[in-house]
One Martini backbone bead per residue (centre of mass of N, CA, C, O) as a GRO file, in nm:
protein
   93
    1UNK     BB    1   0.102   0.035   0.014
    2UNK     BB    2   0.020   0.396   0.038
    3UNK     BB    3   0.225   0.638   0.218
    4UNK     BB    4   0.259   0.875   0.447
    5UNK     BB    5   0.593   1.001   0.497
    6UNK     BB    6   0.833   1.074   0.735
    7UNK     BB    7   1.194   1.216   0.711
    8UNK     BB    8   1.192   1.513   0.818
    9UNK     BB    9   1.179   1.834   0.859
   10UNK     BB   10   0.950   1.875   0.578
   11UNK     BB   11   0.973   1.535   0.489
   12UNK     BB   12   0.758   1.388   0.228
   13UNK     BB   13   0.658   1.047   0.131
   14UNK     BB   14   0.588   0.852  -0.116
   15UNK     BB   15   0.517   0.489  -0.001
   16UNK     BB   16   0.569   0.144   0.011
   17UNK     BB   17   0.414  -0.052   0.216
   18UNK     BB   18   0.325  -0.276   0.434
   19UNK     BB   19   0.078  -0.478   0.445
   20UNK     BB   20  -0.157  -0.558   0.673
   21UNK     BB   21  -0.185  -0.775   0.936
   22UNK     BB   22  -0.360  -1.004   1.123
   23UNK     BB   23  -0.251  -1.059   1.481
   24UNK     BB   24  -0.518  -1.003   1.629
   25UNK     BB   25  -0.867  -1.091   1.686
   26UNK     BB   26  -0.931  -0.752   1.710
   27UNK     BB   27  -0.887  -0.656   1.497
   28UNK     BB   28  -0.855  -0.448   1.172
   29UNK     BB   29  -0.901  -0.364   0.842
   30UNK     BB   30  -0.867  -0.047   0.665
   31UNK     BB   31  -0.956   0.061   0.395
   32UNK     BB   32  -0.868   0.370   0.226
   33UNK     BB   33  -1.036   0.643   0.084
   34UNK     BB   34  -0.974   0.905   0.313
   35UNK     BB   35  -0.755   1.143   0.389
   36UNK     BB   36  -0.576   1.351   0.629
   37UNK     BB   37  -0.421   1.633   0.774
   38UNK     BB   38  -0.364   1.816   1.038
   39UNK     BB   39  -0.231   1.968   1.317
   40UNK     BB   40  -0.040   1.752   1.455
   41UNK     BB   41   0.098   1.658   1.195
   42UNK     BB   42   0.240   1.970   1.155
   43UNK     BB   43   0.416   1.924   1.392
   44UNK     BB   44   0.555   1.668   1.294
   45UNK     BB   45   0.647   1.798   1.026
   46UNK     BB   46   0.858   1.997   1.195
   47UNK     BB   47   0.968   1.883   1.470
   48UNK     BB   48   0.815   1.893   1.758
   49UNK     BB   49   0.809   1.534   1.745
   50UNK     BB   50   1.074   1.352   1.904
   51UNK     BB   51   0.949   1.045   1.846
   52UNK     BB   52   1.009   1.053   1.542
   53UNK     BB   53   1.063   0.861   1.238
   54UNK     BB   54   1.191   0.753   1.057
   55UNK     BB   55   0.892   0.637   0.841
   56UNK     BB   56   0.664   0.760   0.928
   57UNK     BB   57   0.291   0.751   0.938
   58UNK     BB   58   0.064   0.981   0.812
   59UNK     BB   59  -0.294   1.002   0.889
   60UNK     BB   60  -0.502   0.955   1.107
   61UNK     BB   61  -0.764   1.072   0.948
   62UNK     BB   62  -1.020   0.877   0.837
   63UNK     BB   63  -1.184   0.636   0.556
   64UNK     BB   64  -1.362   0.346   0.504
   65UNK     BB   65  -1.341  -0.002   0.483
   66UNK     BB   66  -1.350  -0.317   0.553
   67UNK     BB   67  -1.142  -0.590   0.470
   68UNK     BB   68  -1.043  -0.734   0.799
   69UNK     BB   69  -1.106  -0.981   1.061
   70UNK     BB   70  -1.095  -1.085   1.316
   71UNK     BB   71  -1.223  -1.347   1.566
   72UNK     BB   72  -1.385  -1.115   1.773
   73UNK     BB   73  -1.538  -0.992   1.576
   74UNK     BB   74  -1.833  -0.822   1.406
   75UNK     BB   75  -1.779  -0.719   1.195
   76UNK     BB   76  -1.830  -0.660   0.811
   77UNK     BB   77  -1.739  -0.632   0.532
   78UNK     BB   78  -1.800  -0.322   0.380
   79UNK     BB   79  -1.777  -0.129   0.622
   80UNK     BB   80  -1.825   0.154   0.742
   81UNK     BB   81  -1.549   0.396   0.857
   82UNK     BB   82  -1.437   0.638   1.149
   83UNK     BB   83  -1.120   0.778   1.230
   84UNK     BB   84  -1.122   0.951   1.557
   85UNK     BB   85  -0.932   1.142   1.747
   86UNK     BB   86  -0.921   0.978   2.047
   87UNK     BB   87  -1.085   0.725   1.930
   88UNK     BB   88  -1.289   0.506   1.846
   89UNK     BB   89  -1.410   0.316   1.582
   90UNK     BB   90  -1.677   0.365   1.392
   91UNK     BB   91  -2.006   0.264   1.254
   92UNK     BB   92  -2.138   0.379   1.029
   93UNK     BB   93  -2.461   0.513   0.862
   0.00000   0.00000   0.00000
């Protein structure tokens, strides 16, 4: 897939990186449909936030569709989902 990538202070590309895999049971892979870069970004992207690494990716904020669920998950495949920060997703209407 890809991915936009933080490569250091205002430094970023788009990169192919590794599709996601279901690790644990409650997973869910959600393919995106649209992303956004947001104000917390701008920090991440000017090198306000010490934590980053290069190749960390952006975009925290997104919607898109069910690809793929754990074995404890209950939706279903092809759900739309909304991404809010510091919230948990959500089963779109």
């Amino acid at each position: 897939m890809r991915a936009l990538t933080w490569n250091g202070v205002n430094d970023l590309t788009v990169e192919r990186v590794p599709d996601p895999q279901i690790i644990n049971r409650q997973d869910a892979i959600v393919k995106v449909r649209l992303s956004s870069v947001c104000g917390s970004d701008l920090h991440l992207i000017g090198g306000y936030m010490p934590a980053m690494e290069r190749g960390d990716v952006l975009g925290h904020e997104f919607l898109g569709d069910i690809a793929e669920v754990g074995s404890s998950r209950t939706a279903q495949e092809s759900t739309g989902v909304v991404r809010k920060p510091r919230r948990r997703a959500e089963e779109s209407s």
